[in-house]
């Protein structure tokens, strides 16, 4: 499968714990995006990378959220001190330089904070 | 799996019917639009896209229509099948901007 992959698919954690999610984009894609989706809503943009550079992070929900893409390949999204309101689906997408706006999504990581 | 379709507008059709899903977009500067299909528990799946220099684009069993005057987008699905049941989102963006803004979504239910 050469699509976007995300791990884990599901994560259950207790309030106050830190969680980290991983995204592996389509191999030739140099742009990688993170979105959050709550029940009944469309995905909401969080941040994106072009290669290893994080070009937009003002839409991250709070300073508890951070993302990295150290080698310009896979990316991680970390949420520190999780809160119940962080429960959502976290989606990753990627796109190529030639069709930058055509974003292909992964299956998502479903986070449940107890 | 849990539904992503709670509190969404719903379109119910019979198998074999044609379906039309509508979307009103907000930004008159948007010049690129995508329709995504999202099944329960899965990520959005790219269906078809259209640029603002076009008013119609056809794919396999799907057609997207764009009316820039009233900022309206529609997705037509021909001969709808039970496997088409999902939530459909339109997304918009514009040249030089790298993120997609998603509409609210419509749940399509296809009964055999």
XYZ file of C-alpha atoms in Angstrom, chain A residues 8 11 15 21-22 34 40 48 61 72 75 84 94 98 101 110 114:
17
model
C -1.600 4.047 15.993
C -5.256 5.583 21.271
C -6.245 12.945 31.144
C 1.059 10.029 16.748
C 3.028 9.146 13.648
C -2.138 17.581 10.112
C -20.007 15.497 12.781
C 1.844 21.657 7.707
C -4.882 24.450 19.083
C 11.403 15.489 5.803
C 6.010 13.316 10.970
C -10.941 15.370 27.448
C 0.252 14.713 2.012
C 3.418 19.638 -8.620
C -3.384 21.498 -3.116
C -8.725 8.133 16.910
C -10.680 9.497 29.649
